[in-house]
Short mmCIF file of C-alpha atoms in Angstrom, two decimals:
data_model
loop_
_atom_site.label_atom_id
_atom_site.label_comp_id
_atom_site.label_asym_id
_atom_site.label_seq_id
_atom_site.Cartn_x
_atom_site.Cartn_y
_atom_site.Cartn_z
CA MET A 1 0.00 0.00 0.00
CA ALA A 2 2.80 2.39 0.92
CA ALA A 3 4.52 1.77 -2.40
CA SER A 4 1.25 2.26 -4.30
CA SER A 5 0.58 5.53 -2.45
CA ALA A 6 4.07 6.75 -3.24
CA VAL A 7 3.58 5.98 -6.92
CA ARG A 8 0.30 7.90 -6.95
CA ARG A 9 1.97 10.89 -5.28
CA LEU A 10 4.82 10.76 -7.81
CA CYS A 11 2.38 10.65 -10.72
CA LEU A 12 0.48 13.58 -9.24
CA LEU A 13 3.67 15.60 -8.88
CA LEU A 14 4.67 14.82 -12.46
CA LEU A 15 1.22 15.87 -13.70
CA VAL A 16 1.38 19.15 -11.77
CA ALA A 17 4.88 19.80 -13.11
CA ALA A 18 3.77 19.10 -16.69
CA VAL A 19 0.80 21.45 -16.35
CA THR A 20 3.02 24.15 -14.82
CA VAL A 21 5.57 23.88 -17.64
CA ALA A 22 2.82 23.98 -20.26
CA ALA A 23 1.31 27.07 -18.64
CA ALA A 24 4.70 28.79 -18.47
CA ALA A 25 5.65 28.03 -22.08
CA PRO A 26 5.09 31.07 -24.29
CA SER A 27 2.38 30.71 -26.89
CA PRO A 28 3.65 30.83 -30.45
CA ALA A 29 3.53 34.25 -32.08
CA PRO A 30 0.63 34.67 -34.50
CA PRO A 31 1.63 34.64 -38.16
CA PRO A 32 2.11 38.04 -39.85
CA PRO A 33 -1.19 39.15 -41.40
CA PHE A 34 0.24 40.45 -44.67
CA ARG A 35 0.92 37.99 -47.46
CA THR A 36 1.16 40.68 -50.15
CA VAL A 37 3.29 43.84 -50.14
CA TYR A 38 3.52 46.65 -52.68
CA ALA A 39 6.53 48.96 -52.45
CA PHE A 40 7.21 52.38 -53.97
CA GLY A 41 9.98 54.97 -53.78
CA ASP A 42 13.46 55.69 -55.12
CA SER A 43 16.88 54.02 -54.95
CA PHE A 44 16.61 53.40 -51.20
CA THR A 45 13.79 50.95 -52.03
CA ASP A 46 14.46 49.90 -55.65
CA THR A 47 15.19 46.15 -55.83
CA GLY A 48 16.00 46.02 -59.53
CA ASN A 49 13.78 48.23 -61.68
CA THR A 50 16.85 50.31 -62.54
CA HIS A 51 19.92 48.97 -64.33
CA SER A 52 23.20 50.63 -65.22
CA THR A 53 21.77 51.77 -68.55
CA THR A 54 18.80 53.50 -66.91
CA GLY A 55 20.21 54.66 -63.56
CA PRO A 56 20.92 58.21 -62.45
CA TYR A 57 24.01 59.96 -63.77
CA SER A 58 27.15 59.29 -61.69
CA TYR A 59 25.46 56.20 -60.23
CA GLY A 60 25.08 54.37 -63.52
CA TYR A 61 27.14 51.34 -62.53
CA VAL A 62 24.68 49.50 -60.31
CA SER A 63 24.80 46.40 -62.52
CA ASN A 64 28.54 46.06 -61.88
CA PRO A 65 30.43 44.58 -58.95
CA PRO A 66 30.95 45.26 -56.11
CA TYR A 67 27.23 46.09 -55.84
CA GLY A 68 25.49 43.21 -54.07
CA ALA A 69 28.76 41.64 -52.90
CA THR A 70 27.89 41.16 -49.23
CA PHE A 71 24.65 39.18 -49.40
CA PHE A 72 23.85 38.21 -52.97
CA HIS A 73 27.49 37.91 -54.08
CA ARG A 74 26.53 39.55 -57.36
CA SER A 75 24.75 42.68 -58.49
CA THR A 76 20.96 42.55 -58.26
CA ASN A 77 20.70 46.22 -59.28
CA ARG A 78 20.14 47.24 -55.67
CA TYR A 79 22.07 50.38 -54.67
CA SER A 80 23.89 48.70 -51.80
CA ASP A 81 26.22 45.84 -51.02
CA GLY A 82 23.22 43.72 -50.02
CA ARG A 83 19.68 43.93 -48.74
CA LEU A 84 17.57 47.06 -48.30
CA VAL A 85 15.00 47.94 -45.62
CA VAL A 86 12.21 46.65 -47.86
CA ASP A 87 14.02 43.30 -48.10
CA PHE A 88 14.10 42.99 -44.31
CA LEU A 89 10.42 43.93 -44.28
CA ALA A 90 9.58 41.06 -46.62
CA THR A 91 11.64 38.21 -45.23
CA ASP A 92 12.23 39.23 -41.62
CA ALA A 93 9.28 41.28 -40.38
CA LEU A 94 6.64 39.52 -42.49
CA ALA A 95 8.33 36.14 -43.04
CA LEU A 96 7.47 36.08 -46.75
CA PRO A 97 9.22 33.27 -48.65
CA SER A 98 10.98 35.69 -50.99
CA PHE A 99 11.96 39.29 -51.62
CA LEU A 100 9.61 41.52 -53.60
CA PRO A 101 10.32 41.24 -57.33
CA PRO A 102 10.88 44.48 -59.27
CA TYR A 103 7.81 45.37 -61.30
CA LEU A 104 9.63 45.71 -64.61
CA SER A 105 10.87 42.12 -64.38
CA LEU A 106 7.28 40.97 -63.91
CA ALA A 107 6.00 43.18 -66.71
CA SER A 108 8.58 41.73 -69.09
CA SER A 109 7.48 38.17 -68.22
CA PRO A 110 3.79 37.82 -69.10
CA ASN A 111 3.53 34.37 -67.54
CA ALA A 112 4.77 35.64 -64.18
CA THR A 113 2.20 38.43 -64.27
CA ALA A 114 -0.83 36.61 -65.55
CA THR A 115 -0.69 33.19 -63.90
CA LYS A 116 -3.40 33.37 -61.25
CA GLY A 117 -2.41 30.19 -59.44
CA SER A 118 1.28 31.00 -59.06
CA LYS A 119 2.69 32.05 -55.70
CA TYR A 120 2.49 35.80 -55.40
CA TYR A 121 3.74 38.12 -52.67
CA GLY A 122 3.45 41.51 -54.34
CA ALA A 123 5.74 43.75 -56.34
CA ASN A 124 8.21 46.60 -55.99
CA PHE A 125 7.62 49.69 -58.13
CA ALA A 126 10.45 51.84 -56.73
CA VAL A 127 12.87 53.39 -59.23
CA ALA A 128 16.33 54.77 -58.52
CA GLY A 129 16.41 58.49 -59.18
CA ALA A 130 12.61 58.81 -59.10
CA THR A 131 11.11 62.10 -57.99
CA ALA A 132 7.92 63.13 -56.24
CA ILE A 133 7.30 65.91 -58.78
CA GLU A 134 6.54 64.85 -62.35
CA HIS A 135 9.37 64.88 -64.86
CA ASP A 136 7.67 67.57 -66.98
CA PHE A 137 8.39 70.16 -64.29
CA PHE A 138 12.13 69.55 -64.47
CA ALA A 139 12.06 69.47 -68.28
CA LYS A 140 10.29 72.83 -68.45
CA ASN A 141 12.96 74.33 -66.18
CA ASN A 142 15.87 72.85 -68.17
CA LEU A 143 16.76 70.47 -65.34
CA SER A 144 16.11 67.18 -67.11
CA ILE A 145 19.61 66.30 -68.35
CA ASP A 146 20.63 62.82 -67.19
CA ILE A 147 17.86 62.48 -64.62
CA THR A 148 15.42 59.63 -64.15
CA PRO A 149 12.14 60.39 -65.95
CA GLN A 150 9.92 58.41 -63.56
CA SER A 151 8.06 59.97 -60.65
CA ILE A 152 5.94 58.57 -57.83
CA MET A 153 2.90 59.05 -60.07
CA THR A 154 4.58 56.94 -62.76
CA GLU A 155 4.83 54.20 -60.16
CA LEU A 156 1.12 54.58 -59.38
CA GLY A 157 0.38 54.06 -63.09
CA TRP A 158 2.54 50.94 -63.07
CA PHE A 159 0.64 49.72 -60.01
CA ASP A 160 -2.67 50.12 -61.85
CA ALA A 161 -1.35 48.24 -64.88
CA HIS A 162 -0.03 45.47 -62.64
CA LEU A 163 -3.32 45.01 -60.79
CA LYS A 164 -5.21 44.87 -64.07
CA ALA A 165 -2.80 42.32 -65.56
CA ARG A 166 -3.13 40.06 -62.53
CA GLY A 167 -6.85 40.56 -62.08
CA VAL A 168 -6.45 41.63 -58.46
CA LYS A 169 -9.79 42.15 -56.68
CA LYS A 170 -10.59 45.18 -54.55
CA GLU A 171 -10.75 43.14 -51.34
CA GLU A 172 -7.27 41.84 -52.10
CA ILE A 173 -6.07 45.43 -52.48
CA GLY A 174 -7.33 46.13 -48.97
CA GLU A 175 -5.54 43.13 -47.47
CA ALA A 176 -2.05 44.15 -48.70
CA LEU A 177 0.60 46.28 -47.01
CA TYR A 178 1.78 49.37 -48.89
CA TRP A 179 5.38 50.38 -48.23
CA VAL A 180 6.12 53.90 -49.48
CA GLY A 181 9.87 54.34 -49.25
CA GLU A 182 11.54 57.71 -48.99
CA ILE A 183 10.84 59.95 -51.98
CA GLY A 184 11.68 63.61 -52.55
CA ALA A 185 15.43 63.76 -51.99
CA ASN A 186 16.04 63.64 -55.74
CA ASP A 187 13.70 66.59 -56.27
CA TYR A 188 15.94 68.77 -54.13
CA ALA A 189 19.10 67.37 -55.71
CA TYR A 190 17.93 67.93 -59.29
CA SER A 191 16.90 71.52 -58.57
CA PHE A 192 20.03 72.37 -56.55
CA MET A 193 21.63 74.36 -59.38
CA ALA A 194 18.44 76.39 -59.90
CA ALA A 195 17.91 77.43 -56.27
CA ASP A 196 17.69 81.14 -57.22
CA SER A 197 14.83 80.64 -59.68
CA ILE A 198 13.21 77.62 -57.96
CA PRO A 199 13.63 78.01 -54.19
CA PRO A 200 13.73 74.84 -52.07
CA GLU A 201 10.50 75.92 -50.36
CA ARG A 202 8.68 75.60 -53.69
CA ILE A 203 10.19 72.17 -54.28
CA ARG A 204 9.12 71.12 -50.79
CA THR A 205 5.54 72.30 -51.30
CA MET A 206 5.25 70.59 -54.67
CA ALA A 207 6.99 67.37 -53.56
CA VAL A 208 4.90 66.91 -50.42
CA ASP A 209 1.75 67.68 -52.39
CA ARG A 210 2.59 64.99 -54.95
CA VAL A 211 3.35 62.41 -52.25
CA THR A 212 0.09 63.09 -50.43
CA THR A 213 -1.77 62.98 -53.77
CA PHE A 214 -0.14 59.60 -54.43
CA LEU A 215 -1.17 58.36 -50.97
CA GLU A 216 -4.70 59.58 -51.56
CA GLY A 217 -4.67 57.59 -54.79
CA LEU A 218 -3.69 54.41 -52.97
CA LEU A 219 -6.40 54.92 -50.36
CA LYS A 220 -9.06 55.56 -53.00
CA ARG A 221 -8.05 52.33 -54.72
CA GLY A 222 -8.76 50.43 -51.52
CA ALA A 223 -5.47 50.45 -49.57
CA LYS A 224 -6.00 50.20 -45.81
CA TYR A 225 -2.52 49.60 -44.40
CA VAL A 226 0.20 52.04 -45.43
CA VAL A 227 3.68 52.86 -44.13
CA VAL A 228 5.26 56.11 -45.34
CA GLN A 229 8.96 56.82 -44.86
CA GLY A 230 10.34 60.31 -44.39
CA LEU A 231 13.70 61.54 -45.67
CA PRO A 232 16.91 60.51 -43.89
CA LEU A 233 19.71 62.88 -42.86
CA THR A 234 20.58 63.76 -46.45
CA GLY A 235 23.11 66.26 -45.13
CA CYS A 236 25.17 63.37 -43.72
CA LEU A 237 25.65 61.71 -47.11
CA PRO A 238 29.20 62.00 -48.53
CA LEU A 239 27.82 63.53 -51.75
CA ALA A 240 26.25 66.44 -49.86
CA MET A 241 29.26 66.87 -47.59
CA THR A 242 31.61 66.98 -50.59
CA LEU A 243 29.58 69.61 -52.45
CA ALA A 244 28.61 71.88 -49.55
CA ARG A 245 30.64 74.73 -48.13
CA PRO A 246 32.93 73.58 -45.29
CA GLU A 247 31.39 76.08 -42.89
CA ASP A 248 27.86 74.74 -43.50
CA ARG A 249 27.97 72.13 -40.74
CA ASP A 250 25.79 71.13 -37.80
CA ASN A 251 26.67 69.50 -34.48
CA LEU A 252 26.92 66.12 -36.23
CA SER A 253 29.52 67.57 -38.64
CA CYS A 254 26.96 67.07 -41.43
CA VAL A 255 25.64 69.73 -43.85
CA ALA A 256 23.35 71.87 -41.70
CA SER A 257 21.28 73.44 -44.50
CA VAL A 258 20.57 70.10 -46.19
CA ASN A 259 19.57 68.37 -42.95
CA LYS A 260 17.25 71.28 -42.14
CA GLN A 261 15.75 70.91 -45.60
CA SER A 262 15.01 67.24 -44.90
CA MET A 263 13.59 68.07 -41.47
CA ASP A 264 11.25 70.69 -42.94
CA HIS A 265 10.18 68.27 -45.66
CA ASN A 266 9.38 65.59 -43.08
CA ARG A 267 7.42 68.00 -40.91
CA HIS A 268 5.19 69.01 -43.82
CA LEU A 269 4.85 65.38 -44.92
CA GLN A 270 3.64 64.39 -41.44
CA ALA A 271 1.08 67.18 -41.53
CA GLY A 272 -0.18 65.79 -44.84
CA ILE A 273 -0.37 62.28 -43.37
CA HIS A 274 -2.35 63.66 -40.42
CA ARG A 275 -4.90 65.12 -42.82
CA LEU A 276 -5.16 61.82 -44.67
CA ARG A 277 -5.81 59.98 -41.40
CA GLN A 278 -8.66 62.33 -40.64
CA ALA A 279 -10.13 61.90 -44.13
CA HIS A 280 -9.72 58.10 -44.07
CA PRO A 281 -10.40 56.95 -40.49
CA GLY A 282 -10.74 53.34 -41.63
CA ALA A 283 -7.15 53.20 -42.85
CA ALA A 284 -4.02 52.63 -40.76
CA ILE A 285 -1.25 54.99 -41.94
CA ALA A 286 2.11 54.78 -40.16
CA TYR A 287 4.97 57.25 -40.48
CA ALA A 288 8.45 55.66 -40.54
CA ASP A 289 10.81 58.30 -39.20
CA TYR A 290 13.96 57.67 -41.24
CA TYR A 291 15.41 60.96 -39.98
CA ALA A 292 15.17 59.84 -36.33
CA ALA A 293 16.65 56.42 -37.11
CA HIS A 294 19.55 57.90 -39.07
CA LEU A 295 20.10 60.52 -36.34
CA ALA A 296 20.33 57.86 -33.62
CA VAL A 297 23.08 56.09 -35.55
CA MET A 298 25.04 59.24 -36.33
CA ARG A 299 24.97 60.32 -32.70
CA SER A 300 26.29 56.97 -31.44
CA PRO A 301 27.69 54.97 -34.38
CA ALA A 302 29.73 52.60 -32.21
CA ARG A 303 26.60 51.59 -30.32
CA TYR A 304 25.24 50.17 -33.55
CA GLY A 305 28.50 48.57 -34.65
CA PHE A 306 29.80 51.26 -37.00
CA ALA A 307 33.37 52.54 -37.02
CA GLU A 308 33.02 54.76 -40.13
CA PRO A 309 29.94 57.03 -40.05
CA PHE A 310 31.11 59.32 -42.87
CA LYS A 311 33.52 57.53 -45.18
CA THR A 312 32.24 55.80 -48.30
CA CYS A 313 32.91 52.06 -48.37
CA CYS A 314 32.80 51.81 -52.17
CA GLY A 315 34.46 54.97 -53.38
CA SER A 316 37.53 56.62 -54.79
CA GLY A 317 39.32 59.82 -54.05
CA GLY A 318 40.52 59.39 -50.51
CA GLY A 319 40.11 62.49 -48.41
CA ALA A 320 37.71 62.71 -45.50
CA TYR A 321 34.94 60.76 -47.25
CA ASN A 322 36.69 58.49 -49.79
CA PHE A 323 34.35 59.93 -52.40
CA GLU A 324 34.73 61.41 -55.88
CA ILE A 325 31.56 62.30 -57.76
CA PHE A 326 33.02 61.38 -61.16
CA SER A 327 34.49 58.06 -59.97
CA THR A 328 31.68 56.32 -58.16
CA CYS A 329 31.14 52.74 -57.06
CA GLY A 330 31.24 50.14 -59.83
CA SER A 331 32.92 52.45 -62.33
CA PRO A 332 36.21 51.39 -63.94
CA GLU A 333 38.01 53.52 -61.33
CA VAL A 334 36.23 51.79 -58.43
CA PRO A 335 35.97 48.04 -59.11
CA ALA A 336 36.22 47.05 -55.43
CA ALA A 337 34.89 48.15 -52.05
CA CYS A 338 36.26 48.30 -48.53
CA ALA A 339 37.15 45.04 -46.81
CA HIS A 340 34.53 45.34 -44.04
CA PRO A 341 31.30 47.02 -45.27
CA ALA A 342 29.49 46.21 -42.02
CA ARG A 343 31.69 48.80 -40.27
CA TYR A 344 30.46 51.55 -42.62
CA VAL A 345 27.21 53.51 -42.65
CA ASN A 346 27.66 54.71 -46.25
CA TRP A 347 28.07 52.40 -49.21
CA ASP A 348 28.61 54.53 -52.33
CA GLY A 349 28.29 58.14 -51.22
CA VAL A 350 24.49 58.38 -51.41
CA HIS A 351 23.19 54.97 -50.39
CA MET A 352 23.67 52.91 -47.24
CA THR A 353 25.37 49.61 -46.54
CA GLU A 354 23.30 46.51 -45.84
CA ALA A 355 24.46 46.78 -42.22
CA MET A 356 22.92 50.25 -41.93
CA TYR A 357 19.69 49.19 -43.63
CA LYS A 358 19.48 46.26 -41.20
CA VAL A 359 19.84 48.60 -38.22
CA VAL A 360 17.14 50.92 -39.58
CA ALA A 361 14.86 47.95 -40.28
CA GLY A 362 15.31 46.81 -36.68
CA MET A 363 14.26 50.24 -35.46
CA PHE A 364 11.19 50.25 -37.68
CA PHE A 365 9.99 46.69 -37.12
CA HIS A 366 11.14 45.68 -33.65
CA ASP A 367 11.19 48.87 -31.57
CA ALA A 368 7.85 49.39 -29.82
CA SER A 369 8.73 52.76 -28.26
CA GLY A 370 7.24 54.82 -31.07
CA ALA A 371 10.53 56.65 -31.55
CA PHE A 372 11.02 55.46 -35.12
CA ILE A 373 7.62 54.49 -36.49
CA ARG A 374 4.25 55.92 -35.46
CA PRO A 375 2.04 54.09 -34.76
CA SER A 376 4.35 51.15 -34.06
CA PHE A 377 4.72 48.36 -36.57
CA ALA A 378 3.36 45.92 -33.99
CA SER A 379 0.16 47.96 -33.68
CA LEU A 380 -0.15 48.04 -37.46
CA LEU A 381 0.10 44.24 -37.54
CA ALA A 382 -2.48 44.00 -34.76
CA ALA A 383 -4.88 46.25 -36.67
CA ALA A 384 -4.43 44.14 -39.78
CA ARG A 385 -5.06 40.88 -37.88
CA LYS A 386 -8.26 42.36 -36.50
CA GLY A 387 -9.29 43.62 -39.91
CA HIS A 388 -8.51 40.26 -41.51
CA GLY A 389 -10.42 38.39 -38.80
CA MET A 390 -7.32 36.55 -37.55
#
């Protein structure tokens, strides 16, 4: 009897322990609600719509090594040594099986576009060198030499053509995530030489208006979940620091006037987003604060693993920034990059390294403080799960 009682007590203890362990074990995280993503923007988001023959002047070597060397080990026509923020969005934050394909590769392959039963995760419409303001404006002001002719509204037209070709239904439009990468920096750059006749304030007003018009277009088409990136610290890019007057510096040692320009742009963009939220209360529109993310890194680069916050990894010319505007990455003068890109913030003088994009992606997708994306990405996912009935 004693032995039998002891066995029963042991079984009871084991049962209690098993229940306790089961209760303490964390429940598995729910799957991400977005299975389709559409991306827009410029070279910070372009995953291959632009090639060397169509890229912006001075950065027309994106099809050449060492572009893509870190992750893909070959050029994929991304303006970096590897993945971009939108790539981390797709495969890390949303656990999609693949990166977003560039739209022009889909458009040139009718079977990939039209096959209804094929696996489909969305498309990327971003174009390197794209502007917020339509190309006609720059042409009329004699500013169209060697600049990309596509604008954010061109990308909206491509989006419409893509949806029609695939036969996407309106409810499917509402279930997707819309990633609007930074756009507008090229507008300021292209009009830099005409600042006396076209003041930056006019460019800002026009650029923000076109972005908000584009966003309105997405919402009218049925989009419900949108993330909009602001401009980064464009005054901390080696290109800007090379061209600006040495005395035009802020407390980061970046170009003060250019960073202020980006800050003003972002402030007006956020005001436009606020108005869109009021007009479309059923939509969830998040603002991804690229400026704040970039600023955090530049204030404490070592904290994020960077030893070189200013120098270009893939550049030529030596000096403070290892940058020469007429001998850029991938050109015959610059066939190789630095030995350790992960130690650098800047890749080619305008674009970031994969390491920097990964840090920014972490701030956007995994920081719940609201410092870098508002509302947080987690709350956007929660809203989508609720809206999708998950």
